[in-house]
Amino acid sequence: MKLYTHPDCELHQMRGHPERPDRLRAVMQRLSESGLLDDMNVKLAEEISDDMLAMIHPEEYVTAINEAEPKEGVIKVDPDTYMSPGSKRAARLAAGACLQATQDVLSGEEKRVFCAVRPPGHHAEVAAAMGFCLFNNIALAAEYALKDERINRVAIVDFDVHHCNGTVDIFKDRPEVMVCSSFQDNYYPNRYLDYTNEHIINLPMAPGTKGDEWRKRVENEWLPKLEGHKPDLLLISAGFDAHRDDPLAQIEFVEGDYAWVTNQLMALAKNHSEDRIVSTMEGGYNLEALASCVEKHVSRVLGS
Ligand SMILES: [Zn+2]
């Protein structure tokens, strides 16, 4: 198994903002201390090119983001989404990691790849930065994969506590991409929360929802749809802010819930996707919980 990351993903930093460089440091430190990194091929991510960003994001949007980066200090590109010097590079590395990971699974070099990167991507719409996200990393991976003639259907499973409005915005009219999102209902981003169709499978949860209830719903509402979709590639927007200790939301998952869902997704990928999985970090704002959950997720994806 391979892991993509880059220390320059820490360049994107805004004092006091929950989406902070410490998140990535905590994850990498835990993967190192646990010994998991020793079993992985750890590679440095490379920046995505403008041409590749253009698969999803219009040129004017990419130019606007490029030009928005301040020389010093911090600017807001959305009420929650800031840029600092280095943000552009961090965001391009995060998206680039997802493309490299997809290339690796398509070439057969790797079965499963995890991207330990930031900023996250799933709130970024076609032409709007939102919710700490500048470019939609997982959507770029999906679009790239679909250019391969062997990849006719893709599934994106997003268990971040926030709905993946950006991913839905991008693929809502593309039945070849199934998007499964579980999220705290009536909550940020308050976009696309009620939008469903044959291939957009929303799983809204009331505050206080625990993992056992979520697991039943995943079994009843996601897995049969995913089995029917038969994805040639499984992509995971791995956010860990539904953990009970996370400060941004009120869902009560624990580490074992993430291990469980990862096992379910591994089985799905084995049946339909030739084991091909690309997983990338989205949210997760309690450092201890984030590090523990990523460790559980990655140890399962690794197959140990
Ligand atoms: Zn989130």
mmCIF file of C-alpha atoms and ligand atoms in Angstrom:
data_model
loop_
_atom_site.group_PDB
_atom_site.id
_atom_site.type_symbol
_atom_site.label_atom_id
_atom_site.label_comp_id
_atom_site.label_asym_id
_atom_site.label_seq_id
_atom_site.Cartn_x
_atom_site.Cartn_y
_atom_site.Cartn_z
ATOM 1 C CA MET A 1 0.000 0.000 0.000
ATOM 2 C CA LYS A 2 1.126 3.497 -0.759
ATOM 3 C CA LEU A 3 0.635 6.777 1.065
ATOM 4 C CA TYR A 4 0.993 10.197 -0.512
ATOM 5 C CA THR A 5 1.697 13.261 1.559
ATOM 6 C CA HIS A 6 3.844 16.393 1.500
ATOM 7 C CA PRO A 7 5.187 18.623 4.278
ATOM 8 C CA ASP A 8 4.234 21.658 2.197
ATOM 9 C CA CYS A 9 0.564 20.825 2.848
ATOM 10 C CA GLU A 10 1.346 22.545 6.159
ATOM 11 C CA LEU A 11 2.080 25.860 4.407
ATOM 12 C CA HIS A 12 -1.640 26.639 4.324
ATOM 13 C CA GLN A 13 -2.112 28.195 7.753
ATOM 14 C CA MET A 14 -4.516 30.618 9.335
ATOM 15 C CA ARG A 15 -4.053 31.409 13.016
ATOM 16 C CA GLY A 16 -6.967 30.123 15.103
ATOM 17 C CA HIS A 17 -8.622 28.232 12.231
ATOM 18 C CA PRO A 18 -9.690 24.632 13.019
ATOM 19 C CA GLU A 19 -8.329 23.322 9.698
ATOM 20 C CA ARG A 20 -4.722 23.699 10.793
ATOM 21 C CA PRO A 21 -1.311 22.210 9.968
ATOM 22 C CA ASP A 22 -1.258 20.345 13.296
ATOM 23 C CA ARG A 23 -3.901 18.026 11.864
ATOM 24 C CA LEU A 24 -1.531 16.620 9.286
ATOM 25 C CA ARG A 25 1.367 16.517 11.754
ATOM 26 C CA ALA A 26 -0.746 14.562 14.249
ATOM 27 C CA VAL A 27 -1.762 12.055 11.576
ATOM 28 C CA MET A 28 1.756 11.482 10.271
ATOM 29 C CA GLN A 29 3.178 11.234 13.782
ATOM 30 C CA ARG A 30 0.599 8.600 14.723
ATOM 31 C CA LEU A 31 1.164 6.569 11.563
ATOM 32 C CA SER A 32 4.866 6.675 12.293
ATOM 33 C CA GLU A 33 4.581 5.734 15.984
ATOM 34 C CA SER A 34 2.178 2.911 15.214
ATOM 35 C CA GLY A 35 4.652 1.366 12.799
ATOM 36 C CA LEU A 36 2.169 1.557 9.919
ATOM 37 C CA LEU A 37 4.421 3.829 7.910
ATOM 38 C CA ASP A 38 7.071 1.103 7.922
ATOM 39 C CA ASP A 39 4.720 -1.126 5.925
ATOM 40 C CA MET A 40 3.850 1.546 3.394
ATOM 41 C CA ASN A 41 5.480 3.058 0.394
ATOM 42 C CA VAL A 42 5.462 6.741 1.415
ATOM 43 C CA LYS A 43 5.701 9.144 -1.533
ATOM 44 C CA LEU A 44 5.805 12.899 -1.846
ATOM 45 C CA ALA A 45 2.815 14.371 -3.631
ATOM 46 C CA GLU A 46 3.315 16.609 -6.666
ATOM 47 C CA GLU A 47 1.251 19.657 -7.533
ATOM 48 C CA ILE A 48 -1.678 19.162 -9.880
ATOM 49 C CA SER A 49 -1.407 21.055 -13.178
ATOM 50 C CA ASP A 50 -3.836 23.677 -14.466
ATOM 51 C CA ASP A 51 -4.852 21.266 -17.235
ATOM 52 C CA MET A 52 -5.844 18.630 -14.721
ATOM 53 C CA LEU A 53 -7.708 21.135 -12.512
ATOM 54 C CA ALA A 54 -9.632 22.130 -15.651
ATOM 55 C CA MET A 55 -11.241 18.655 -15.702
ATOM 56 C CA ILE A 56 -13.582 20.088 -13.039
ATOM 57 C CA HIS A 57 -12.866 23.709 -12.218
ATOM 58 C CA PRO A 58 -13.286 26.453 -14.863
ATOM 59 C CA GLU A 59 -10.173 28.367 -15.844
ATOM 60 C CA GLU A 60 -11.569 31.624 -14.434
ATOM 61 C CA TYR A 61 -12.062 29.981 -11.055
ATOM 62 C CA VAL A 62 -8.539 28.533 -10.963
ATOM 63 C CA THR A 63 -7.110 31.910 -12.000
ATOM 64 C CA ALA A 64 -9.116 33.642 -9.286
ATOM 65 C CA ILE A 65 -7.768 31.240 -6.643
ATOM 66 C CA ASN A 66 -4.223 31.637 -7.968
ATOM 67 C CA GLU A 67 -4.485 35.392 -7.813
ATOM 68 C CA ALA A 68 -6.216 35.465 -4.428
ATOM 69 C CA GLU A 69 -3.217 34.126 -2.532
ATOM 70 C CA PRO A 70 -1.789 36.904 -0.358
ATOM 71 C CA LYS A 71 1.939 37.680 -0.158
ATOM 72 C CA GLU A 72 1.530 37.964 3.602
ATOM 73 C CA GLY A 73 -1.257 37.617 6.116
ATOM 74 C CA VAL A 74 -4.528 35.875 5.390
ATOM 75 C CA ILE A 75 -7.447 36.583 3.063
ATOM 76 C CA LYS A 76 -10.941 35.075 2.982
ATOM 77 C CA VAL A 77 -12.242 33.534 -0.232
ATOM 78 C CA ASP A 78 -15.469 32.508 1.549
ATOM 79 C CA PRO A 79 -16.648 33.162 5.139
ATOM 80 C CA ASP A 80 -14.983 29.916 6.318
ATOM 81 C CA THR A 81 -12.261 29.480 3.723
ATOM 82 C CA TYR A 82 -9.039 31.427 3.984
ATOM 83 C CA MET A 83 -5.790 31.576 2.050
ATOM 84 C CA SER A 84 -2.299 32.313 3.340
ATOM 85 C CA PRO A 85 1.048 32.387 1.547
ATOM 86 C CA GLY A 86 1.533 28.760 0.473
ATOM 87 C CA SER A 87 -2.156 27.857 0.373
ATOM 88 C CA LYS A 88 -2.117 27.490 -3.388
ATOM 89 C CA ARG A 89 0.774 25.033 -3.238
ATOM 90 C CA ALA A 90 -0.839 23.068 -0.398
ATOM 91 C CA ALA A 91 -4.140 22.808 -2.277
ATOM 92 C CA ARG A 92 -2.399 21.769 -5.489
ATOM 93 C CA LEU A 93 -0.417 19.111 -3.629
ATOM 94 C CA ALA A 94 -3.583 17.738 -2.023
ATOM 95 C CA ALA A 95 -5.312 17.442 -5.393
ATOM 96 C CA GLY A 96 -2.128 16.181 -7.036
ATOM 97 C CA ALA A 97 -1.819 13.400 -4.451
ATOM 98 C CA CYS A 98 -5.284 12.154 -5.349
ATOM 99 C CA LEU A 99 -4.425 12.079 -9.050
ATOM 100 C CA GLN A 100 -1.144 10.240 -8.455
ATOM 101 C CA ALA A 101 -2.960 7.763 -6.229
ATOM 102 C CA THR A 102 -5.522 7.161 -8.971
ATOM 103 C CA GLN A 103 -2.800 6.692 -11.576
ATOM 104 C CA ASP A 104 -1.156 4.110 -9.327
ATOM 105 C CA VAL A 105 -4.287 2.013 -8.886
ATOM 106 C CA LEU A 106 -5.179 2.256 -12.575
ATOM 107 C CA SER A 107 -1.703 1.163 -13.659
ATOM 108 C CA GLY A 108 -1.914 -1.763 -11.272
ATOM 109 C CA GLU A 109 1.156 -0.593 -9.379
ATOM 110 C CA GLU A 110 -0.899 -0.373 -6.185
ATOM 111 C CA LYS A 111 -4.235 -1.739 -5.043
ATOM 112 C CA ARG A 112 -5.020 0.833 -2.377
ATOM 113 C CA VAL A 113 -3.632 4.272 -1.713
ATOM 114 C CA PHE A 114 -4.229 6.751 1.102
ATOM 115 C CA CYS A 115 -3.599 10.483 0.757
ATOM 116 C CA ALA A 116 -2.594 12.237 3.998
ATOM 117 C CA VAL A 117 -3.110 15.767 2.761
ATOM 118 C CA ARG A 118 -4.798 19.087 3.448
ATOM 119 C CA PRO A 119 -6.676 21.289 2.708
ATOM 120 C CA PRO A 120 -9.703 19.015 2.277
ATOM 121 C CA GLY A 121 -11.780 19.178 -0.892
ATOM 122 C CA HIS A 122 -15.344 17.892 -0.662
ATOM 123 C CA HIS A 123 -17.078 21.252 -0.156
ATOM 124 C CA ALA A 124 -15.444 22.836 -3.220
ATOM 125 C CA GLU A 125 -18.093 23.159 -5.923
ATOM 126 C CA VAL A 126 -17.473 23.555 -9.649
ATOM 127 C CA ALA A 127 -16.641 27.237 -9.248
ATOM 128 C CA ALA A 128 -16.832 28.020 -5.533
ATOM 129 C CA ALA A 129 -14.430 27.600 -2.626
ATOM 130 C CA MET A 130 -16.317 26.625 0.526
ATOM 131 C CA GLY A 131 -15.912 25.029 3.923
ATOM 132 C CA PHE A 132 -12.087 25.089 4.110
ATOM 133 C CA CYS A 133 -11.860 23.613 0.560
ATOM 134 C CA LEU A 134 -10.331 25.188 -2.568
ATOM 135 C CA PHE A 135 -10.252 22.332 -5.097
ATOM 136 C CA ASN A 136 -12.324 19.150 -4.966
ATOM 137 C CA ASN A 137 -9.606 16.541 -4.557
ATOM 138 C CA ILE A 138 -11.753 13.395 -4.690
ATOM 139 C CA ALA A 139 -13.841 14.680 -7.609
ATOM 140 C CA LEU A 140 -10.664 15.300 -9.597
ATOM 141 C CA ALA A 141 -9.620 11.720 -8.878
ATOM 142 C CA ALA A 142 -13.001 10.426 -10.098
ATOM 143 C CA GLU A 143 -12.927 12.500 -13.266
ATOM 144 C CA TYR A 144 -9.403 11.417 -14.025
ATOM 145 C CA ALA A 145 -10.260 7.755 -13.518
ATOM 146 C CA LEU A 146 -13.248 7.948 -15.856
ATOM 147 C CA LYS A 147 -10.950 8.931 -18.710
ATOM 148 C CA ASP A 148 -9.544 5.394 -18.525
ATOM 149 C CA GLU A 149 -11.566 3.163 -20.856
ATOM 150 C CA ARG A 150 -11.624 0.374 -18.262
ATOM 151 C CA ILE A 151 -13.321 2.610 -15.701
ATOM 152 C CA ASN A 152 -16.998 3.043 -16.515
ATOM 153 C CA ARG A 153 -18.427 3.545 -13.047
ATOM 154 C CA VAL A 154 -16.980 5.111 -9.913
ATOM 155 C CA ALA A 155 -18.331 5.361 -6.376
ATOM 156 C CA ILE A 156 -17.406 8.081 -3.895
ATOM 157 C CA VAL A 157 -18.194 7.258 -0.272
ATOM 158 C CA ASP A 158 -18.018 10.271 2.047
ATOM 159 C CA PHE A 159 -18.382 9.692 5.797
ATOM 160 C CA ASP A 160 -17.271 13.171 6.855
ATOM 161 C CA VAL A 161 -19.822 14.703 9.248
ATOM 162 C CA HIS A 162 -20.556 17.442 6.719
ATOM 163 C CA HIS A 163 -22.452 16.826 3.519
ATOM 164 C CA CYS A 164 -20.245 16.752 0.418
ATOM 165 C CA ASN A 165 -22.063 19.533 -1.403
ATOM 166 C CA GLY A 166 -19.137 20.105 -3.752
ATOM 167 C CA THR A 167 -18.911 16.503 -4.876
ATOM 168 C CA VAL A 168 -22.681 16.405 -5.416
ATOM 169 C CA ASP A 169 -22.586 19.709 -7.307
ATOM 170 C CA ILE A 170 -19.998 18.261 -9.667
ATOM 171 C CA PHE A 171 -21.597 14.847 -10.255
ATOM 172 C CA LYS A 172 -25.325 15.361 -9.764
ATOM 173 C CA ASP A 173 -26.024 14.811 -13.464
ATOM 174 C CA ARG A 174 -23.471 12.037 -13.936
ATOM 175 C CA PRO A 175 -25.057 8.654 -13.193
ATOM 176 C CA GLU A 176 -21.727 6.882 -13.689
ATOM 177 C CA VAL A 177 -20.574 8.442 -10.401
ATOM 178 C CA MET A 178 -22.438 7.261 -7.302
ATOM 179 C CA VAL A 179 -21.996 9.601 -4.337
ATOM 180 C CA CYS A 180 -22.886 8.306 -0.861
ATOM 181 C CA SER A 181 -22.748 10.962 1.858
ATOM 182 C CA SER A 182 -23.647 10.628 5.540
ATOM 183 C CA PHE A 183 -23.823 13.882 7.474
ATOM 184 C CA GLN A 184 -25.343 15.777 10.383
ATOM 185 C CA ASP A 185 -28.695 17.045 9.120
ATOM 186 C CA ASN A 186 -29.719 20.706 9.063
ATOM 187 C CA TYR A 187 -26.103 21.649 9.408
ATOM 188 C CA TYR A 188 -23.214 23.079 7.437
ATOM 189 C CA PRO A 189 -23.008 23.358 4.399
ATOM 190 C CA ASN A 190 -26.811 23.597 4.116
ATOM 191 C CA ARG A 191 -26.520 22.934 0.422
ATOM 192 C CA TYR A 192 -27.808 19.868 -1.434
ATOM 193 C CA LEU A 193 -28.895 18.336 1.911
ATOM 194 C CA ASP A 194 -32.236 17.293 0.418
ATOM 195 C CA TYR A 195 -30.949 16.560 -3.057
ATOM 196 C CA THR A 196 -31.152 12.907 -3.965
ATOM 197 C CA ASN A 197 -31.513 10.898 -7.139
ATOM 198 C CA GLU A 198 -30.656 7.398 -8.321
ATOM 199 C CA HIS A 199 -26.944 7.933 -7.804
ATOM 200 C CA ILE A 200 -26.787 10.575 -5.061
ATOM 201 C CA ILE A 201 -27.450 8.675 -1.839
ATOM 202 C CA ASN A 202 -27.796 10.962 1.165
ATOM 203 C CA LEU A 203 -27.822 9.634 4.699
ATOM 204 C CA PRO A 204 -28.768 12.518 7.031
ATOM 205 C CA MET A 205 -28.299 11.984 10.759
ATOM 206 C CA ALA A 206 -29.820 13.743 13.763
ATOM 207 C CA PRO A 207 -27.416 15.217 16.331
ATOM 208 C CA GLY A 208 -26.465 12.545 18.863
ATOM 209 C CA THR A 209 -26.546 9.690 16.332
ATOM 210 C CA LYS A 210 -24.274 6.852 17.404
ATOM 211 C CA GLY A 211 -22.298 4.462 15.287
ATOM 212 C CA ASP A 212 -24.599 1.454 15.711
ATOM 213 C CA GLU A 213 -27.533 3.330 14.166
ATOM 214 C CA TRP A 214 -25.329 4.617 11.353
ATOM 215 C CA ARG A 215 -23.974 1.127 10.661
ATOM 216 C CA LYS A 216 -27.511 -0.252 10.222
ATOM 217 C CA ARG A 217 -28.316 2.531 7.810
ATOM 218 C CA VAL A 218 -25.110 2.012 5.869
ATOM 219 C CA GLU A 219 -26.039 -1.672 5.562
ATOM 220 C CA ASN A 220 -29.585 -0.876 4.442
ATOM 221 C CA GLU A 221 -29.202 2.321 2.457
ATOM 222 C CA TRP A 222 -25.660 2.409 1.053
ATOM 223 C CA LEU A 223 -24.328 -1.066 0.553
ATOM 224 C CA PRO A 224 -27.176 -2.416 -1.634
ATOM 225 C CA LYS A 225 -26.942 0.664 -3.872
ATOM 226 C CA LEU A 226 -23.185 0.377 -4.078
ATOM 227 C CA GLU A 227 -23.442 -3.333 -4.884
ATOM 228 C CA GLY A 228 -25.881 -2.470 -7.652
ATOM 229 C CA HIS A 229 -23.641 0.260 -9.015
ATOM 230 C CA LYS A 230 -20.661 -2.129 -9.307
ATOM 231 C CA PRO A 231 -18.013 0.590 -9.243
ATOM 232 C CA ASP A 232 -14.795 -0.088 -11.134
ATOM 233 C CA LEU A 233 -13.019 2.148 -8.618
ATOM 234 C CA LEU A 234 -13.934 3.037 -5.055
ATOM 235 C CA LEU A 235 -13.005 6.487 -3.783
ATOM 236 C CA ILE A 236 -13.301 7.497 -0.131
ATOM 237 C CA SER A 237 -13.676 11.017 1.233
ATOM 238 C CA ALA A 238 -12.374 10.083 4.659
ATOM 239 C CA GLY A 239 -13.439 12.748 7.129
ATOM 240 C CA PHE A 240 -13.333 11.923 10.823
ATOM 241 C CA ASP A 241 -15.314 14.813 12.315
ATOM 242 C CA ALA A 242 -18.333 12.612 13.142
ATOM 243 C CA HIS A 243 -16.220 11.326 16.081
ATOM 244 C CA ARG A 244 -17.815 11.997 19.465
ATOM 245 C CA ASP A 245 -14.841 14.145 20.557
ATOM 246 C CA ASP A 246 -14.867 16.366 17.488
ATOM 247 C CA PRO A 247 -15.598 20.010 18.329
ATOM 248 C CA LEU A 248 -17.370 20.898 15.073
ATOM 249 C CA ALA A 249 -20.407 18.614 15.179
ATOM 250 C CA GLN A 250 -22.627 16.498 17.433
ATOM 251 C CA ILE A 251 -22.423 12.963 16.039
ATOM 252 C CA GLU A 252 -21.060 10.232 18.288
ATOM 253 C CA PHE A 253 -18.962 7.817 16.270
ATOM 254 C CA VAL A 254 -15.971 6.079 17.808
ATOM 255 C CA GLU A 255 -12.810 4.619 16.269
ATOM 256 C CA GLY A 256 -14.421 1.208 15.805
ATOM 257 C CA ASP A 257 -17.090 2.675 13.549
ATOM 258 C CA TYR A 258 -14.457 3.850 11.099
ATOM 259 C CA ALA A 259 -12.763 0.469 11.194
ATOM 260 C CA TRP A 260 -16.129 -1.158 10.508
ATOM 261 C CA VAL A 261 -17.029 1.011 7.533
ATOM 262 C CA THR A 262 -13.553 0.590 6.094
ATOM 263 C CA ASN A 263 -13.976 -3.180 6.274
ATOM 264 C CA GLN A 264 -17.316 -2.927 4.460
ATOM 265 C CA LEU A 265 -15.766 -0.795 1.736
ATOM 266 C CA MET A 266 -12.797 -3.149 1.387
ATOM 267 C CA ALA A 267 -15.231 -6.027 0.802
ATOM 268 C CA LEU A 268 -17.122 -3.989 -1.775
ATOM 269 C CA ALA A 269 -13.914 -3.097 -3.609
ATOM 270 C CA LYS A 270 -12.846 -6.741 -3.571
ATOM 271 C CA ASN A 271 -16.124 -7.793 -5.193
ATOM 272 C CA HIS A 272 -16.425 -5.099 -7.822
ATOM 273 C CA SER A 273 -13.383 -2.869 -8.085
ATOM 274 C CA GLU A 274 -10.456 -5.304 -8.291
ATOM 275 C CA ASP A 275 -9.552 -4.040 -4.803
ATOM 276 C CA ARG A 276 -8.932 -0.544 -6.170
ATOM 277 C CA ILE A 277 -9.369 2.077 -3.446
ATOM 278 C CA VAL A 278 -8.167 5.658 -3.230
ATOM 279 C CA SER A 279 -8.907 7.321 0.098
ATOM 280 C CA THR A 280 -8.151 10.900 1.022
ATOM 281 C CA MET A 281 -8.437 12.952 4.196
ATOM 282 C CA GLU A 282 -11.288 15.402 4.541
ATOM 283 C CA GLY A 283 -12.258 16.792 8.005
ATOM 284 C CA GLY A 284 -11.474 15.867 11.615
ATOM 285 C CA TYR A 285 -10.626 18.578 14.118
ATOM 286 C CA ASN A 286 -9.830 16.879 17.427
ATOM 287 C CA LEU A 287 -6.182 15.948 16.901
ATOM 288 C CA GLU A 288 -6.216 12.872 19.124
ATOM 289 C CA ALA A 289 -9.442 11.527 17.647
ATOM 290 C CA LEU A 290 -8.318 12.323 14.104
ATOM 291 C CA ALA A 291 -4.997 10.536 14.549
ATOM 292 C CA SER A 292 -6.654 7.462 16.124
ATOM 293 C CA CYS A 293 -9.319 7.256 13.444
ATOM 294 C CA VAL A 294 -6.864 7.623 10.576
ATOM 295 C CA GLU A 295 -4.714 4.913 12.171
ATOM 296 C CA LYS A 296 -7.723 2.564 12.276
ATOM 297 C CA HIS A 297 -8.789 3.417 8.729
ATOM 298 C CA VAL A 298 -5.319 3.093 7.258
ATOM 299 C CA SER A 299 -4.542 -0.135 9.115
ATOM 300 C CA ARG A 300 -7.679 -1.664 7.537
ATOM 301 C CA VAL A 301 -7.006 -0.289 4.078
ATOM 302 C CA LEU A 302 -3.524 -1.686 4.374
ATOM 303 C CA GLY A 303 -5.133 -5.037 5.015
ATOM 304 C CA SER A 304 -3.418 -5.775 8.302
HETATM 305 ZN ZN ZN B 1 -16.324 17.935 7.827
#
